[in-house]
Each structure stands twice: as structure tokens, then as C-alpha cells.
Coordinates of C-alpha atoms and ligand atoms in Angstrom, one line a residue:
M812 CA 118.0 105.3 40.0
P813 CA 118.5 103.2 36.8
Q814 CA 118.5 99.4 37.0
D815 CA 121.6 97.6 36.4
T816 CA 120.5 95.2 33.7
A817 CA 123.4 92.9 34.0
N818 CA 122.7 92.3 37.7
G819 CA 119.0 93.0 37.8
S820 CA 119.6 95.7 40.4
W821 CA 122.1 98.6 40.8
L822 CA 122.8 97.1 44.1
G823 CA 124.3 94.0 42.5
H824 CA 127.3 95.9 41.4
K825 CA 130.5 95.1 43.5
G826 CA 132.8 98.1 43.2
P827 CA 136.3 98.6 44.4
G828 CA 135.0 100.1 47.7
G829 CA 133.6 96.8 48.9
F830 CA 136.4 96.4 51.5
D831 CA 136.9 100.1 52.4
L832 CA 135.2 101.2 55.6
R833 CA 136.9 104.6 55.8
T834 CA 133.8 106.5 54.5
D835 CA 130.7 105.9 52.4
V836 CA 132.0 108.2 49.7
V837 CA 134.3 105.7 48.3
T838 CA 131.4 103.9 46.4
T839 CA 131.9 104.0 42.6
P840 CA 129.2 104.2 40.0
T841 CA 127.6 101.1 38.7
P842 CA 127.6 100.2 35.1
S843 CA 124.0 101.3 34.6
M844 CA 124.9 104.7 36.2
L845 CA 127.9 105.1 33.7
A846 CA 125.4 104.1 30.9
A847 CA 123.0 106.9 32.1
V848 CA 125.9 109.4 32.1
Q849 CA 126.6 108.4 28.4
S850 CA 123.0 109.0 27.5
C851 CA 122.4 112.4 29.2
T852 CA 121.6 115.3 26.9
L853 CA 125.1 117.3 27.3
L854 CA 122.9 120.5 26.8
D855 CA 123.4 123.8 28.4
D856 CA 122.5 123.9 32.1
V857 CA 122.7 127.8 32.4
F858 CA 119.9 128.2 29.8
Q859 CA 118.1 125.3 31.6
E860 CA 118.0 123.4 28.3
S861 CA 119.3 120.1 29.7
S862 CA 116.3 117.9 30.4
T863 CA 118.6 115.5 32.4
T864 CA 119.5 118.2 34.8
N865 CA 116.1 119.7 34.9
D866 CA 114.5 116.2 35.5
L867 CA 117.0 115.5 38.2
E868 CA 116.4 118.7 40.0
S869 CA 112.5 118.6 39.9
H870 CA 112.7 114.8 40.9
V871 CA 114.6 115.5 44.0
A872 CA 112.7 118.6 44.8
A873 CA 109.4 116.6 44.6
L874 CA 111.0 113.9 46.9
A875 CA 111.9 116.6 49.4
G876 CA 108.5 118.4 49.0
K877 CA 110.2 121.7 47.9
E878 CA 109.4 124.0 45.1
A879 CA 112.7 123.7 43.4
G880 CA 116.1 121.9 43.5
L881 CA 119.5 122.9 42.4
F882 CA 122.2 120.3 41.2
V883 CA 125.6 121.3 42.5
L884 CA 129.0 119.6 42.4
S885 CA 129.5 119.0 46.2
G886 CA 127.9 118.9 49.5
T887 CA 130.1 121.8 50.8
M888 CA 128.9 123.9 47.8
G889 CA 125.3 123.0 48.6
N890 CA 125.7 124.1 52.2
Q891 CA 127.4 127.2 51.4
L892 CA 125.0 128.3 48.6
A893 CA 122.1 127.6 50.8
L894 CA 123.5 129.5 53.8
R895 CA 124.5 132.4 51.6
A896 CA 121.0 132.6 50.2
L897 CA 119.6 132.7 53.6
L898 CA 121.9 135.3 55.0
T899 CA 121.6 138.4 53.2
Q900 CA 122.7 141.4 55.5
P901 CA 125.0 141.5 58.4
P902 CA 125.1 141.6 61.4
H903 CA 123.7 138.0 61.4
G904 CA 124.6 134.8 63.2
V905 CA 124.3 131.1 62.5
L906 CA 123.7 128.5 65.3
C907 CA 124.7 125.0 64.9
D908 CA 126.3 121.9 66.4
K909 CA 129.8 122.2 67.3
R910 CA 130.7 118.9 65.6
S911 CA 128.9 119.9 62.3
H912 CA 130.5 119.7 58.9
I913 CA 129.9 123.5 58.2
V914 CA 132.1 124.4 61.3
N915 CA 134.8 121.8 60.9
Y916 CA 135.3 120.9 57.3
E917 CA 134.1 123.8 55.1
A918 CA 137.2 126.1 55.5
G919 CA 135.4 128.6 57.5
G920 CA 133.3 129.4 54.5
V921 CA 130.2 130.4 56.4
S922 CA 132.1 133.3 58.0
S923 CA 134.1 134.3 54.8
L924 CA 131.2 133.9 52.4
T925 CA 128.4 135.4 54.4
G926 CA 130.1 137.5 57.2
A927 CA 128.0 135.6 59.7
M928 CA 129.2 135.0 63.2
V929 CA 129.0 131.1 63.9
T930 CA 128.0 130.0 67.3
S931 CA 128.3 126.4 67.8
I932 CA 127.0 124.3 70.7
L933 CA 128.1 120.8 71.9
P934 CA 124.8 118.9 72.7
E935 CA 124.6 117.7 76.4
N936 CA 122.9 114.6 75.4
G937 CA 125.9 113.8 73.1
I938 CA 123.5 113.1 70.2
H939 CA 121.6 116.1 69.0
L940 CA 120.8 119.6 69.9
T941 CA 117.6 120.5 71.8
L942 CA 115.4 123.5 71.5
E943 CA 116.3 124.5 75.1
E944 CA 120.0 124.7 74.2
I945 CA 119.3 126.6 71.1
Q946 CA 117.1 129.1 73.0
R947 CA 119.9 129.6 75.5
E948 CA 122.4 130.5 72.7
A949 CA 120.2 132.2 70.2
V950 CA 120.3 136.1 69.9
V951 CA 116.8 137.3 69.5
S952 CA 117.2 141.0 69.4
D953 CA 117.2 144.1 67.3
D954 CA 119.5 146.0 69.6
L955 CA 122.2 147.5 67.4
H956 CA 124.9 146.2 69.6
D957 CA 123.8 142.5 69.0
C958 CA 124.3 140.0 66.2
P959 CA 121.0 138.4 65.8
T960 CA 120.7 134.7 65.0
R961 CA 119.2 134.5 61.5
V962 CA 119.8 130.7 60.7
I963 CA 119.8 127.6 62.7
S964 CA 121.7 124.8 60.7
L965 CA 121.1 121.3 61.7
E966 CA 123.1 118.2 60.4
N967 CA 121.2 115.0 60.0
T968 CA 122.5 112.4 60.4
L969 CA 125.5 113.8 62.4
N970 CA 128.3 111.2 63.0
G971 CA 125.8 108.6 61.9
M972 CA 123.3 109.7 64.7
I973 CA 119.8 110.6 63.9
M974 CA 118.2 113.9 65.1
P975 CA 114.6 113.0 65.8
L976 CA 111.9 114.7 63.6
S977 CA 110.0 115.5 66.9
E978 CA 112.9 117.8 68.1
I979 CA 113.5 119.3 64.8
K980 CA 109.7 120.1 64.7
R981 CA 110.0 122.0 68.1
I982 CA 113.1 123.8 67.0
A983 CA 111.5 124.8 63.6
A984 CA 108.4 126.1 65.3
W985 CA 110.3 128.3 67.7
A986 CA 112.5 129.5 64.7
R987 CA 109.5 130.4 62.7
E988 CA 108.0 132.4 65.6
H989 CA 111.2 134.5 65.7
G990 CA 111.9 134.9 62.0
I991 CA 114.9 132.6 62.1
H992 CA 115.5 130.5 59.0
M993 CA 116.3 126.8 59.2
H994 CA 119.0 125.0 57.0
C995 CA 119.6 121.3 56.9
D996 CA 122.9 119.8 56.1
G997 CA 121.3 116.5 54.9
A998 CA 124.3 114.9 53.4
R999 CA 123.1 111.7 55.1
L1000 CA 119.5 112.4 55.7
W1001 CA 118.8 109.5 53.4
E1002 CA 120.1 107.2 56.2
A1003 CA 117.7 108.7 58.9
V1004 CA 114.9 107.9 56.3
A1005 CA 116.1 104.5 55.6
A1006 CA 116.2 103.8 59.4
G1007 CA 112.5 104.7 59.6
A1008 CA 112.9 108.1 61.4
G1009 CA 110.6 109.8 59.1
S1010 CA 110.1 110.6 55.5
L1011 CA 112.3 112.8 53.5
A1012 CA 109.5 115.2 52.9
E1013 CA 108.5 115.2 56.5
F1014 CA 112.1 116.2 57.5
C1015 CA 112.5 118.7 54.7
A1016 CA 109.2 120.4 55.5
E1017 CA 110.9 121.9 58.7
F1018 CA 113.7 123.6 56.7
D1019 CA 113.9 126.5 54.3
T1020 CA 116.9 124.9 52.6
V1021 CA 118.3 121.4 52.6
S1022 CA 121.4 119.9 50.9
L1023 CA 121.5 116.3 50.1
C1024 CA 124.4 114.3 48.8
F1025 CA 124.4 111.6 46.1
S1026 CA 127.8 110.6 47.0
K1027 CA 127.0 109.0 50.4
D1028 CA 125.4 105.7 50.2
G1029 CA 125.3 103.8 53.5
Q1030 CA 123.8 100.6 54.7
E1031 CA 122.7 99.9 58.3
G1032 CA 125.9 98.8 60.2
G1033 CA 124.7 98.7 63.8
G1034 CA 126.0 95.9 66.0
A1035 CA 128.8 95.0 63.7
V1036 CA 131.1 94.6 66.6
G1037 CA 128.6 93.2 69.1
G1038 CA 129.7 90.2 71.1
L1039 CA 133.3 91.6 71.6
R1040 CA 134.6 93.8 74.3
G1041 CA 135.0 97.4 73.4
G1042 CA 132.0 99.3 72.5
F1043 CA 131.2 102.6 70.9
V1044 CA 131.8 106.2 71.6
H1045 CA 128.4 107.1 70.0
P1046 CA 125.3 105.0 69.7
V1047 CA 125.0 103.5 66.3
H1048 CA 121.9 104.6 64.6
T1049 CA 122.8 104.2 61.0
N1050 CA 125.8 103.2 58.9
M1051 CA 128.6 104.6 61.2
C1052 CA 130.2 102.7 64.1
W1053 CA 132.6 104.8 66.2
L1054 CA 134.8 102.3 68.2
D1055 CA 135.9 103.1 71.7
L1056 CA 139.6 102.4 71.0
G1057 CA 140.5 103.8 74.3
A1058 CA 138.5 101.2 76.1
A1059 CA 139.8 98.6 73.8
G1060 CA 143.5 99.5 74.5
C1061 CA 144.3 99.9 70.8
S1062 CA 145.5 102.7 68.9
A1063 CA 144.0 103.9 65.6
E1064 CA 147.2 103.3 63.8
R1065 CA 147.4 99.7 65.1
L1066 CA 143.8 99.1 64.1
E1067 CA 144.5 100.5 60.6
A1068 CA 147.6 98.2 60.2
L1069 CA 145.6 95.2 61.4
G1070 CA 142.8 96.0 58.9
K1071 CA 145.3 96.4 56.1
A1072 CA 146.7 92.9 56.9
E1073 CA 143.2 91.6 56.4
G1074 CA 142.7 93.6 53.2
L1075 CA 140.4 96.2 54.8
R1076 CA 140.8 100.0 54.6
L1077 CA 140.1 101.5 58.0
M1078 CA 140.6 105.1 59.1
G1079 CA 140.6 106.0 62.9
N1080 CA 137.9 104.7 65.1
R1081 CA 135.1 105.0 62.5
L1082 CA 133.6 102.3 60.4
V1083 CA 131.3 103.3 57.7
I1084 CA 129.2 100.7 55.9
S1085 CA 128.6 101.6 52.3
Y1086 CA 126.2 99.5 50.1
Q1087 CA 129.3 98.1 48.4
V1088 CA 130.7 97.0 51.7
A1089 CA 127.3 95.4 52.6
L1090 CA 127.5 93.3 49.4
N1091 CA 130.6 91.6 50.9
E1092 CA 128.8 91.3 54.3
D1093 CA 129.9 87.8 55.4
E1094 CA 133.5 88.4 54.2
V1095 CA 133.7 91.8 55.8
L1096 CA 132.3 90.6 59.1
A1097 CA 134.7 87.8 59.2
R1098 CA 137.7 89.9 58.5
L1099 CA 136.6 92.5 61.1
E1100 CA 136.1 89.8 63.7
R1101 CA 139.8 88.8 63.1
V1102 CA 141.0 92.4 63.3
F1103 CA 139.1 93.1 66.6
R1104 CA 140.2 89.8 68.2
A1105 CA 143.8 90.5 67.2
A1106 CA 143.6 94.1 68.6
L1107 CA 142.1 92.9 71.8
T1108 CA 144.4 90.1 72.4
E1109 CA 147.4 92.4 71.8
A1110 CA 145.9 94.8 74.3
G1111 CA 145.4 92.1 76.7
A1112 CA 141.9 93.2 77.0
E1113 CA 139.9 90.2 75.7
E1114 CA 138.8 88.5 78.9
A1115 CA 137.3 85.1 79.4
G1116 CA 133.6 85.1 78.9
E1117 CA 133.5 88.6 77.2
A1118 CA 134.2 87.3 73.6
G1119 CA 130.5 86.2 73.4
D1120 CA 129.9 83.3 71.0
G1121 CA 132.7 84.3 68.7
A1122 CA 130.6 86.0 66.3
V1123 CA 130.8 89.6 65.1
R1124 CA 127.1 90.0 65.1
G1125 CA 124.8 92.1 63.2
S1126 CA 123.7 92.4 59.7
M1127 CA 125.1 95.2 57.6
Y1128 CA 122.3 94.8 55.0
R1129 CA 119.3 97.0 55.0
R1130 CA 117.7 98.6 52.0
S1131 CA 119.1 102.1 51.4
A1132 CA 117.0 105.1 50.8
K1133 CA 118.3 105.2 47.3
E1134 CA 117.5 101.6 46.4
Ligands
LIG372 C1 127.6 115.9 56.7 C2 128.4 116.4 55.6 N1 128.1 117.5 54.9 C3 128.7 117.9 54.0 C4 129.7 117.2 53.3 C5 130.3 117.8 52.1 O1 130.3 117.0 51.0 P1 131.3 117.2 49.9 O2 132.6 116.4 50.3 O3 130.6 116.7 48.7 O4 131.7 118.7 49.7 C6 130.0 116.0 53.8 C7 131.2 115.3 53.2 O5 131.5 114.2 53.7 C8 129.4 115.6 55.0 O6 129.8 114.4 55.6

């Protein structure tokens, strides 16, 4: 990542996404990134004559410990190309988490582009799939009536939650034993690495294919609403907080309106901390605190003694994987 010479660091760039907590994809390129775009080769990628593209692909492949990388224009494209490359001949099936992007937000592409039957599982622990759950659902058979599982697709992080390397290793070892391929939707794998869950190469070693996104750039956000009543619907491992609005007695629409009044863009019950939000840490936390207090007061839910010391605690700022 090029340095932002004006600020000494690319992280010094405050972009328009600084008060937008809807998603981490609203970050905008820094001046140094735009300068890098202007100085790229503009040569042909099909003939592999663009050293800019070639260097990027080999750099990311080296980071991931893979023999090759392919730059594509979206995470969806990366997932679909990887799965299509692994799935060659029906009948074949894909196993994945029920909440995963490939099932919910890729227009049914896995089925239409590969002909695979997708079996999705809701993890009992609420966080990540386990080997035992996968073994229960996988079809390991060459009976002509069956649709054998050919790929296990794991998303990490999923809803901001980390799937531990130890569980991935168990699943991958079992998959290899049974000739099943492994794909990782690692759009936010950087976040697991930044949180210290393992290195990028360690995670990627367990998969045949991995897709990684440059557009998602989070910062640690855990504990951002600590001290106020309410809580989360998922544990906060990385840069996403899922507010329990039901427990707080506040609708998503009302929270969004309260956020808007404070100049914060919110969406539903999810708060996502991008690096540009983290650059405004103190101001964002102060505004969030006012939003939460207003929401809780309106709902009559803020009770004496439960408001803590009045601070919306927690630091948003941790070094990102891409720093
Ligand atoms: C986990 C995950 N995978 C894949 C994607 C797809 O990325 P894109 O929007 O670039 O297609 C996203 C997008 O938000 C995502 O969150």
C-alpha cells in the first residue's frame, strides 16, 4: 500500500465515509492510492503485459502462500469463479453456513453457474460451523442416486465473527481425506488476521481457493457500546457490532433517524467500523453515545445504575491488516 506523502501514512486520510457506519465498503481511496492509479501501466491484462496487475497478483499470492492470484472486479466474482473452477461435473454439492454471502447475496449464482446443489447449515454455536456439523450433512458417496459434496465453502469472518484456525484445520483435514475441495470467502479474512487469530498464509493453507476483498477495510470496534444497556446479538470479534435492538426496545428505523440527527449514517442493527470511521473515533463515539442514550430513554429502557459511567467505552482504533 503506497504511503500518503501529505499525511505520512495512508491511514491519515479522512474520507467521506468517516461518519458512515453502514458498512466498511464505503471507504474511499486516499490521495496516494489515486496517484498510484494514475501511474499504473494501462497495458493489456489479457496478454499479461501489465506489470501493475501482474505485481499485484503475485504480491497477494505470496501473502496468501498460494501459487497464483487473479485480480477480479468484485468479491462476488471472486467467489463464483473460484467455486466454478472447483466444481467441474455434476452431480455435485456445496456445503456452507446458512448465513454466508454465497447463499444470500450472490443471486443464486452457485446453483446457476455450476449446477451444484447447495446445502446450508446454521451453526449450533451461533458463530461458526464445526467438523461434526459438516460430517452430518456432507454426502460422501459414489452411489448414482446421490449428489456428492465436492466443496466446503467457509466464510471468514462471517458477520464479523472469526472462525478459528483450529476448527478450519480439522474440517480441511477431513475434507482432504474425502477428496472434498475447500473454498474460503475471505472478503474480511484480513480482520481475523488483524485480530491475531492466525496469519493470512496459515488460514489460506487450508483452502484450495480463497477470495479476498480490497474494498473492505475495517478497524476493531468491539465494546463500542459497552456501558449502556442493550448488548449484541453476536459476539463482537472484529469490526462489526450487531446491536440487540429488540432488547433495547428500539426499531431499526428509529435508530437510523436518531443517527441521522447526529450526522451518522446507520443501517439496521449493524455498526461497521472502517478505518475512516476510526480516524474520527472520539467524535463518532460521542455521537453514538447520544444516539444510544436517546434510543434507550425513548424506550424507557435505561434504568438507574445501568448506564455505567456514562461513557461509550472501547477503542475503535487498532492497526488493520492492510496498514
Ligand atoms: C463476506 C462477503 N463476501 C463477498 C462479498 C462480495 O463482494 P462484492 O460486493 O465486491 O461483490 C461481500 C460484500 O460485501 C461480503 O461481505
